[in-house]
Amino acid sequence: MAPKNLSFILEKAGQVKYEDRPIPKLSSPYDVLVNVKRTGICGSDVHYWVHGAIGPFVVKDPMVLGHESSGVIAEVGSAVTTLKPGDRVAMEPGVPCRRCVRCKEGGYNLCPDMKFAATPPYDGTLAKYYVLPEDFCYKLGDNMSLEEGAMVEPLSVAIHVSRQGQIKPGQSVVIFGAGPIGLLCCGVAKALGAKKIIAVDIQEQRLEFAKKYAATGSYISAKVPATENAENIKKEFDLGNGADVAIDASGVEPSIQTGIHVLRSGGTYVQAGNGKPDVVFPIMAMSNKEITTKSSFRYSTGDYQLAVDLLSSGRLSVKELITNQYPFLEAEKAFEETKGGKGVKIIIEGPEE
């Protein structure tokens, strides 16, 4: 018999398998059952696959991987009013409690009881079916593909970063790290009207891609003090006393330091990338310039919908970032390719009917 709910399972670090699991049931009248069609691979998925843990989140029991997904509604609960079977949706993979103070004030991404796909002990979306609340599924525009729908998740991360930075039309933005999130931050900055968007990395190939995609300029970070790199960036791109906004999407200590130094007085710094748990930070420069320093974690109220709106309106494109696509039964190959740093974003198709 054909499998009913074929799933891609991480058993322990370095060991995966396919398993037919029961089709999940709707536990609330507001839930929907989604037939998952496309899933992008995130660095966190690869990290769990290689190491079996990320910080305090340890894979103790077999776990379905994946959380960057889109699909088609297969079934709806009795109280669902905005979706129907056949609707194509982007799937927001983290469901908060909705009752705590953080949820009530609108920052549900900070909910201490968040149930996030493919974060132990919760299963992810690399399966044929997945259940979500109605309001965590977002209808795709008629002109959007399912592949673009899977890109809504990382795009929402970049939107949250950019909203934390309060990017405004005409501003200058320096973005450190030209990986998927850094590139998407370039795209969002452009959509929000930034005049100068400078991508910084150590890989020339990534920077060439960034310029073709959305950056107005690029800078290869040199092995010199952060203050010197910052001054070079300001001079090369005519930033005057400094950039309005700096975003670190690398998590690398020298980039973090350069980000603070490249800002003008009163500028805004946003930490998006994760690296070492502790770094040497130029707190004197931050204080003397009265820099607003923020961090960014996943996404929150309005980020997913804005991502869909930007894509469906054509104000932003993500097609350029999708570099390969694999059938479901070749998911491990897709993980290998992502681990090897090949391409920008790799998509896995859902199980065949």
Tab-separated table of N, CA and C in Angstrom, residues 217-326:
chain	number	residue	atom	x	y	z
A	217	GLY	N	25.895	48.148	-3.780
A	217	GLY	CA	27.354	48.073	-3.720
A	217	GLY	C	27.775	46.901	-2.862
A	218	SER	N	29.051	46.514	-2.967
A	218	SER	CA	29.543	45.398	-2.164
A	218	SER	C	30.956	45.684	-1.692
A	219	TYR	N	31.305	45.043	-0.580
A	219	TYR	CA	32.619	45.268	0.019
A	219	TYR	C	33.148	43.951	0.557
A	220	ILE	N	34.351	43.569	0.138
A	220	ILE	CA	34.998	42.369	0.661
A	220	ILE	C	35.722	42.747	1.952
A	221	SER	N	35.285	42.156	3.043
A	221	SER	CA	35.856	42.482	4.341
A	221	SER	C	37.325	42.069	4.388
A	222	ALA	N	38.175	42.996	4.790
A	222	ALA	CA	39.618	42.740	4.843
A	222	ALA	C	40.033	42.322	6.253
A	223	LYS	N	41.183	41.669	6.343
A	223	LYS	CA	41.711	41.257	7.650
A	223	LYS	C	42.465	42.426	8.287
A	224	VAL	N	41.696	43.432	8.655
A	224	VAL	CA	42.220	44.638	9.297
A	224	VAL	C	41.307	44.948	10.480
A	225	PRO	N	41.694	45.856	11.373
A	225	PRO	CA	40.813	46.205	12.485
A	225	PRO	C	39.429	46.659	12.016
A	226	ALA	N	38.430	46.393	12.838
A	226	ALA	CA	37.049	46.738	12.480
A	226	ALA	C	36.898	48.218	12.175
A	227	THR	N	37.599	49.058	12.910
A	227	THR	CA	37.506	50.500	12.661
A	227	THR	C	37.995	50.844	11.252
A	228	GLU	N	39.021	50.135	10.789
A	228	GLU	CA	39.560	50.403	9.458
A	228	GLU	C	38.593	49.932	8.372
A	229	ASN	N	38.024	48.738	8.548
A	229	ASN	CA	37.017	48.269	7.595
A	229	ASN	C	35.851	49.241	7.530
A	230	ALA	N	35.426	49.731	8.682
A	230	ALA	CA	34.292	50.661	8.729
A	230	ALA	C	34.615	51.950	7.982
A	231	GLU	N	35.804	52.495	8.212
A	231	GLU	CA	36.190	53.733	7.530
A	231	GLU	C	36.276	53.508	6.024
A	232	ASN	N	36.797	52.356	5.615
A	232	ASN	CA	36.884	52.046	4.182
A	232	ASN	C	35.504	51.979	3.542
A	233	ILE	N	34.556	51.364	4.241
A	233	ILE	CA	33.186	51.256	3.714
A	233	ILE	C	32.570	52.652	3.582
A	234	LYS	N	32.745	53.478	4.606
A	234	LYS	CA	32.164	54.828	4.574
A	234	LYS	C	32.743	55.659	3.423
A	235	LYS	N	34.040	55.538	3.214
A	235	LYS	CA	34.679	56.313	2.142
A	235	LYS	C	34.283	55.789	0.768
A	236	GLU	N	34.355	54.450	0.598
A	236	GLU	CA	34.100	53.868	-0.724
A	236	GLU	C	32.684	54.130	-1.207
A	237	PHE	N	31.729	54.190	-0.290
A	237	PHE	CA	30.332	54.327	-0.702
A	237	PHE	C	29.740	55.682	-0.306
A	238	ASP	N	30.615	56.620	0.021
A	238	ASP	CA	30.201	57.991	0.286
A	238	ASP	C	29.079	58.042	1.329
A	239	LEU	N	29.345	57.434	2.470
A	239	LEU	CA	28.347	57.378	3.541
A	239	LEU	C	28.503	58.517	4.540
A	240	GLY	N	29.408	59.442	4.259
A	240	GLY	CA	29.576	60.588	5.147
A	240	GLY	C	30.009	60.154	6.536
A	241	ASN	N	29.237	60.547	7.542
A	241	ASN	CA	29.566	60.193	8.927
A	241	ASN	C	29.175	58.766	9.282
A	242	GLY	N	28.535	58.088	8.351
A	242	GLY	CA	28.176	56.690	8.602
A	242	GLY	C	26.808	56.333	8.059
A	243	ALA	N	26.523	55.038	8.079
A	243	ALA	CA	25.252	54.524	7.576
A	243	ALA	C	24.130	54.771	8.572
A	244	ASP	N	22.911	54.774	8.063
A	244	ASP	CA	21.744	54.930	8.934
A	244	ASP	C	21.444	53.645	9.696
A	245	VAL	N	21.585	52.515	8.998
A	245	VAL	CA	21.245	51.216	9.590
A	245	VAL	C	22.343	50.217	9.249
A	246	ALA	N	22.720	49.407	10.232
A	246	ALA	CA	23.634	48.297	9.996
A	246	ALA	C	22.973	47.020	10.480
A	247	ILE	N	23.053	45.972	9.659
A	247	ILE	CA	22.464	44.672	9.997
A	247	ILE	C	23.565	43.625	9.937
A	248	ASP	N	23.723	42.859	11.008
A	248	ASP	CA	24.663	41.739	10.943
A	248	ASP	C	23.888	40.444	10.772
A	249	ALA	N	24.056	39.821	9.603
A	249	ALA	CA	23.420	38.537	9.318
A	249	ALA	C	24.465	37.433	9.249
A	250	SER	N	25.623	37.695	9.858
A	250	SER	CA	26.711	36.709	9.803
A	250	SER	C	26.992	36.051	11.146
A	251	GLY	N	26.827	36.792	12.228
A	251	GLY	CA	27.160	36.278	13.543
A	251	GLY	C	28.648	36.264	13.831
A	252	VAL	N	29.442	36.835	12.931
A	252	VAL	CA	30.902	36.824	13.049
A	252	VAL	C	31.365	38.065	13.811
A	253	GLU	N	32.238	37.868	14.790
A	253	GLU	CA	32.651	38.956	15.673
A	253	GLU	C	33.192	40.189	14.945
A	254	PRO	N	34.115	40.051	13.982
A	254	PRO	CA	34.608	41.254	13.293
A	254	PRO	C	33.505	42.025	12.566
A	255	SER	N	32.513	41.304	12.046
A	255	SER	CA	31.398	41.969	11.364
A	255	SER	C	30.532	42.740	12.352
A	256	ILE	N	30.312	42.154	13.492
A	256	ILE	CA	29.537	42.832	14.538
A	256	ILE	C	30.234	44.126	14.932
A	257	GLN	N	31.530	44.047	15.132
A	257	GLN	CA	32.293	45.234	15.518
A	257	GLN	C	32.269	46.296	14.412
A	258	THR	N	32.471	45.857	13.181
A	258	THR	CA	32.457	46.795	12.056
A	258	THR	C	31.087	47.445	11.916
A	259	GLY	N	30.037	46.670	12.171
A	259	GLY	CA	28.678	47.203	12.079
A	259	GLY	C	28.438	48.377	13.001
A	260	ILE	N	28.962	48.303	14.212
A	260	ILE	CA	28.815	49.422	15.147
A	260	ILE	C	29.622	50.620	14.665
A	261	HIS	N	30.841	50.376	14.197
A	261	HIS	CA	31.716	51.477	13.793
A	261	HIS	C	31.275	52.145	12.488
A	262	VAL	N	30.553	51.412	11.628
A	262	VAL	CA	30.169	51.982	10.334
A	262	VAL	C	28.956	52.900	10.445
A	263	LEU	N	28.282	52.897	11.591
A	263	LEU	CA	27.062	53.685	11.761
A	263	LEU	C	27.351	55.148	12.087
A	264	ARG	N	26.453	56.013	11.655
A	264	ARG	CA	26.483	57.423	12.045
A	264	ARG	C	25.998	57.538	13.479
A	265	SER	N	26.181	58.699	14.081
A	265	SER	CA	25.596	58.966	15.396
A	265	SER	C	24.077	58.867	15.291
A	266	GLY	N	23.470	58.176	16.255
A	266	GLY	CA	22.016	58.016	16.234
A	266	GLY	C	21.529	56.947	15.285
A	267	GLY	N	22.450	56.171	14.709
A	267	GLY	CA	22.059	55.099	13.795
A	267	GLY	C	21.480	53.903	14.526
A	268	THR	N	21.070	52.900	13.754
A	268	THR	CA	20.436	51.705	14.327
A	268	THR	C	21.195	50.453	13.904
A	269	TYR	N	21.497	49.606	14.873
A	269	TYR	CA	22.190	48.342	14.630
A	269	TYR	C	21.253	47.192	14.967
A	270	VAL	N	21.176	46.181	14.071
A	270	VAL	CA	20.330	45.014	14.316
A	270	VAL	C	21.172	43.742	14.221
A	271	GLN	N	21.121	42.930	15.278
A	271	GLN	CA	21.818	41.645	15.281
A	271	GLN	C	20.856	40.559	14.822
A	272	ALA	N	21.152	39.971	13.664
A	272	ALA	CA	20.293	38.922	13.115
A	272	ALA	C	20.985	37.571	13.093
A	273	GLY	N	22.313	37.563	12.875
A	273	GLY	CA	23.040	36.305	12.775
A	273	GLY	C	23.470	35.774	14.126
A	274	ASN	N	23.609	34.450	14.221
A	274	ASN	CA	24.072	33.804	15.446
A	274	ASN	C	25.448	33.195	15.219
A	275	GLY	N	26.360	33.449	16.132
A	275	GLY	CA	27.695	32.869	16.056
A	275	GLY	C	28.118	32.398	17.432
A	276	LYS	N	29.263	32.851	17.888
A	276	LYS	CA	29.719	32.496	19.233
A	276	LYS	C	28.753	33.080	20.271
A	277	PRO	N	28.553	32.388	21.382
A	277	PRO	CA	27.635	32.917	22.399
A	277	PRO	C	28.103	34.222	23.023
A	278	ASP	N	29.422	34.454	23.042
A	278	ASP	CA	29.963	35.688	23.610
A	278	ASP	C	30.986	36.276	22.646
A	279	VAL	N	30.919	37.607	22.460
A	279	VAL	CA	31.852	38.290	21.565
A	279	VAL	C	32.376	39.553	22.237
A	280	VAL	N	33.510	40.060	21.714
A	280	VAL	CA	34.021	41.362	22.138
A	280	VAL	C	33.227	42.427	21.385
A	281	PHE	N	32.580	43.314	22.129
A	281	PHE	CA	31.639	44.267	21.537
A	281	PHE	C	32.094	45.701	21.811
A	282	PRO	N	32.100	46.574	20.794
A	282	PRO	CA	32.570	47.963	20.975
A	282	PRO	C	31.540	48.844	21.664
A	283	ILE	N	31.390	48.609	22.964
A	283	ILE	CA	30.330	49.292	23.711
A	283	ILE	C	30.588	50.793	23.832
A	284	MET	N	31.862	51.214	23.859
A	284	MET	CA	32.160	52.647	23.948
A	284	MET	C	31.673	53.385	22.706
A	285	ALA	N	31.965	52.814	21.524
A	285	ALA	CA	31.507	53.437	20.277
A	285	ALA	C	29.985	53.471	20.221
A	286	MET	N	29.340	52.398	20.681
A	286	MET	CA	27.878	52.357	20.694
A	286	MET	C	27.325	53.459	21.588
A	287	SER	N	27.920	53.619	22.759
A	287	SER	CA	27.426	54.610	23.719
A	287	SER	C	27.685	56.039	23.245
A	288	ASN	N	28.888	56.284	22.762
A	288	ASN	CA	29.243	57.646	22.357
A	288	ASN	C	28.414	58.143	21.178
A	289	LYS	N	27.998	57.205	20.305
A	289	LYS	CA	27.195	57.604	19.144
A	289	LYS	C	25.696	57.466	19.401
A	290	GLU	N	25.332	57.078	20.628
A	290	GLU	CA	23.926	56.862	20.999
A	290	GLU	C	23.207	56.004	19.958
A	291	ILE	N	23.811	54.864	19.673
A	291	ILE	CA	23.257	53.929	18.688
A	291	ILE	C	22.123	53.122	19.307
A	292	THR	N	21.060	52.982	18.579
A	292	THR	CA	19.979	52.080	18.986
A	292	THR	C	20.378	50.670	18.565
A	293	THR	N	20.492	49.771	19.531
A	293	THR	CA	20.931	48.400	19.260
A	293	THR	C	19.792	47.441	19.521
A	294	LYS	N	19.470	46.631	18.511
A	294	LYS	CA	18.360	45.687	18.630
A	294	LYS	C	18.800	44.303	18.183
A	295	SER	N	18.023	43.318	18.597
A	295	SER	CA	18.212	41.961	18.091
A	295	SER	C	16.951	41.557	17.346
A	296	SER	N	17.007	40.418	16.690
A	296	SER	CA	15.850	39.972	15.903
A	296	SER	C	15.733	38.465	16.014
A	297	PHE	N	14.527	37.991	16.329
A	297	PHE	CA	14.294	36.559	16.522
A	297	PHE	C	13.068	36.111	15.721
A	298	ARG	N	13.310	35.311	14.720
A	298	ARG	CA	12.249	34.763	13.861
A	298	ARG	C	11.387	35.867	13.259
A	299	TYR	N	10.079	35.859	13.553
A	299	TYR	CA	9.134	36.811	12.963
A	299	TYR	C	7.944	36.937	13.899
A	300	SER	N	7.159	37.983	13.686
A	300	SER	CA	6.042	38.227	14.590
A	300	SER	C	4.890	38.863	13.832
A	301	THR	N	4.048	39.581	14.540
A	301	THR	CA	2.796	40.100	14.005
A	301	THR	C	3.002	40.874	12.702
A	302	GLY	N	2.369	40.408	11.646
A	302	GLY	CA	2.375	41.104	10.362
A	302	GLY	C	3.504	40.737	9.421
A	303	ASP	N	4.539	40.058	9.902
A	303	ASP	CA	5.703	39.781	9.050
A	303	ASP	C	5.372	38.816	7.913
A	304	TYR	N	4.663	37.751	8.211
A	304	TYR	CA	4.328	36.757	7.180
A	304	TYR	C	3.426	37.359	6.112
A	305	GLN	N	2.419	38.115	6.556
A	305	GLN	CA	1.493	38.703	5.581
A	305	GLN	C	2.198	39.708	4.700
A	306	LEU	N	3.104	40.504	5.290
A	306	LEU	CA	3.853	41.469	4.486
A	306	LEU	C	4.727	40.742	3.464
A	307	ALA	N	5.311	39.613	3.853
A	307	ALA	CA	6.125	38.836	2.918
A	307	ALA	C	5.300	38.395	1.718
A	308	VAL	N	4.116	37.864	1.978
A	308	VAL	CA	3.236	37.433	0.881
A	308	VAL	C	2.834	38.628	0.019
A	309	ASP	N	2.515	39.751	0.657
A	309	ASP	CA	2.096	40.937	-0.086
A	309	ASP	C	3.214	41.467	-0.987
A	310	LEU	N	4.450	41.499	-0.467
A	310	LEU	CA	5.572	41.990	-1.268
A	310	LEU	C	5.817	41.102	-2.478
A	311	LEU	N	5.683	39.790	-2.284
A	311	LEU	CA	5.911	38.860	-3.393
A	311	LEU	C	4.777	38.913	-4.412
A	312	SER	N	3.550	38.918	-3.924
A	312	SER	CA	2.408	38.884	-4.853
A	312	SER	C	2.269	40.188	-5.638
A	313	SER	N	2.740	41.298	-5.045
A	313	SER	CA	2.663	42.593	-5.729
A	313	SER	C	3.820	42.813	-6.698
A	314	GLY	N	4.862	41.973	-6.600
A	314	GLY	CA	6.028	42.122	-7.461
A	314	GLY	C	7.042	43.126	-6.954
A	315	ARG	N	6.813	43.673	-5.749
A	315	ARG	CA	7.770	44.636	-5.189
A	315	ARG	C	9.072	43.965	-4.768
A	316	LEU	N	9.028	42.660	-4.605
A	316	LEU	CA	10.217	41.903	-4.206
A	316	LEU	C	10.148	40.532	-4.869
A	317	SER	N	11.291	40.007	-5.244
A	317	SER	CA	11.360	38.692	-5.880
A	317	SER	C	12.306	37.786	-5.098
A	318	VAL	N	11.956	36.507	-5.022
A	318	VAL	CA	12.834	35.525	-4.360
A	318	VAL	C	13.224	34.390	-5.300
A	319	LYS	N	12.708	34.425	-6.514
A	319	LYS	CA	12.982	33.334	-7.449
A	319	LYS	C	14.479	33.154	-7.687
A	320	GLU	N	15.203	34.284	-7.689
A	320	GLU	CA	16.635	34.243	-7.984
A	320	GLU	C	17.420	33.430	-6.953
A	321	LEU	N	16.876	33.306	-5.743
A	321	LEU	CA	17.598	32.632	-4.656
A	321	LEU	C	17.414	31.116	-4.671
A	322	ILE	N	16.419	30.643	-5.410
A	322	ILE	CA	16.160	29.190	-5.458
A	322	ILE	C	17.092	28.569	-6.497
A	323	THR	N	18.075	27.817	-6.016
A	323	THR	CA	19.127	27.327	-6.903
A	323	THR	C	19.000	25.851	-7.264
A	324	ASN	N	18.192	25.110	-6.526
A	324	ASN	CA	18.007	23.699	-6.872
A	324	ASN	C	16.758	23.170	-6.189
A	325	GLN	N	16.255	22.059	-6.723
A	325	GLN	CA	15.050	21.438	-6.186
A	325	GLN	C	15.184	19.920	-6.284
A	326	TYR	N	14.803	19.231	-5.195
A	326	TYR	CA	14.952	17.775	-5.140
A	326	TYR	C	13.612	17.106	-4.853
